[in-house]
Amino acid sequence: MRVSADRTVCVGAGLCALTAPGVFDQDDDGIVTVLESAPAADDRTTAREAGHLCPSGAVRIVEDAE
């Protein structure tokens, strides 16, 4: 899994940081910051949920090919 975020479209809702605090944070302006671009197995479920909850579509989750 790879996690990324487009900070130019982030609206600062904070759902990513609230849902997956081990993967996402917010800077002083409330804009998303990715803490872990390759989250550990423990954080993958919450990272996926954060991607689904993001109102602006800034959070992107790419699953590894198996």
GROMACS .gro file of N, CA, C and O in nm, residues 16 19-20 24 45-55 57-61:
model
   80
   16CYS      N    1  -0.886   1.269   0.790
   16CYS     CA    2  -0.773   1.177   0.773
   16CYS      C    3  -0.694   1.165   0.903
   16CYS      O    4  -0.664   1.054   0.949
   19THR      N    5  -0.900   0.988   1.171
   19THR     CA    6  -0.925   0.847   1.142
   19THR      C    7  -0.799   0.764   1.148
   19THR      O    8  -0.800   0.652   1.198
   20ALA      N    9  -0.690   0.816   1.095
   20ALA     CA   10  -0.564   0.741   1.088
   20ALA      C   11  -0.448   0.829   1.137
   20ALA      O   12  -0.363   0.871   1.058
   24PHE      N   13  -0.157   1.009   0.900
   24PHE     CA   14  -0.180   1.148   0.858
   24PHE      C   15  -0.174   1.244   0.976
   24PHE      O   16  -0.204   1.209   1.090
   45THR      N   17  -0.598  -0.045   0.747
   45THR     CA   18  -0.745  -0.036   0.748
   45THR      C   19  -0.790   0.107   0.773
   45THR      O   20  -0.877   0.159   0.702
   46THR      N   21  -0.729   0.174   0.871
   46THR     CA   22  -0.768   0.311   0.899
   46THR      C   23  -0.724   0.406   0.788
   46THR      O   24  -0.792   0.504   0.759
   47ALA      N   25  -0.611   0.377   0.722
   47ALA     CA   26  -0.568   0.458   0.608
   47ALA      C   27  -0.669   0.449   0.495
   47ALA      O   28  -0.705   0.551   0.434
   48ARG      N   29  -0.717   0.329   0.467
   48ARG     CA   30  -0.821   0.312   0.363
   48ARG      C   31  -0.947   0.390   0.399
   48ARG      O   32  -1.007   0.457   0.314
   49GLU      N   33  -0.988   0.380   0.525
   49GLU     CA   34  -1.108   0.451   0.570
   49GLU      C   35  -1.090   0.602   0.554
   49GLU      O   36  -1.180   0.672   0.508
   50ALA      N   37  -0.972   0.651   0.589
   50ALA     CA   38  -0.944   0.794   0.574
   50ALA      C   39  -0.954   0.837   0.428
   50ALA      O   40  -1.006   0.943   0.397
   51GLY      N   41  -0.906   0.752   0.338
   51GLY     CA   42  -0.916   0.781   0.195
   51GLY      C   43  -1.061   0.791   0.149
   51GLY      O   44  -1.095   0.878   0.069
   52HIS      N   45  -1.146   0.705   0.202
   52HIS     CA   46  -1.288   0.708   0.166
   52HIS      C   47  -1.360   0.828   0.226
   52HIS      O   48  -1.453   0.881   0.166
   53LEU      N   49  -1.316   0.872   0.344
   53LEU     CA   50  -1.384   0.981   0.413
   53LEU      C   51  -1.342   1.120   0.366
   53LEU      O   52  -1.414   1.216   0.389
   54CYS      N   53  -1.228   1.130   0.302
   54CYS     CA   54  -1.177   1.262   0.262
   54CYS      C   55  -1.276   1.334   0.170
   54CYS      O   56  -1.303   1.288   0.059
   55PRO      N   57  -1.331   1.448   0.214
   55PRO     CA   58  -1.433   1.516   0.134
   55PRO      C   59  -1.381   1.579   0.005
   55PRO      O   60  -1.458   1.596  -0.089
   57GLY      N   61  -1.112   1.454  -0.170
   57GLY     CA   62  -1.041   1.357  -0.253
   57GLY      C   63  -0.891   1.377  -0.253
   57GLY      O   64  -0.821   1.326  -0.340
   58ALA      N   65  -0.841   1.449  -0.154
   58ALA     CA   66  -0.697   1.476  -0.148
   58ALA      C   67  -0.615   1.351  -0.113
   58ALA      O   68  -0.502   1.337  -0.156
   59VAL      N   69  -0.674   1.263  -0.034
   59VAL     CA   70  -0.603   1.143   0.011
   59VAL      C   71  -0.615   1.033  -0.095
   59VAL      O   72  -0.724   1.003  -0.140
   60ARG      N   73  -0.501   0.977  -0.130
   60ARG     CA   74  -0.500   0.871  -0.231
   60ARG      C   75  -0.433   0.747  -0.174
   60ARG      O   76  -0.324   0.755  -0.117
   61ILE      N   77  -0.500   0.633  -0.190
   61ILE     CA   78  -0.449   0.505  -0.145
   61ILE      C   79  -0.430   0.417  -0.268
   61ILE      O   80  -0.523   0.399  -0.347
   0.00000   0.00000   0.00000
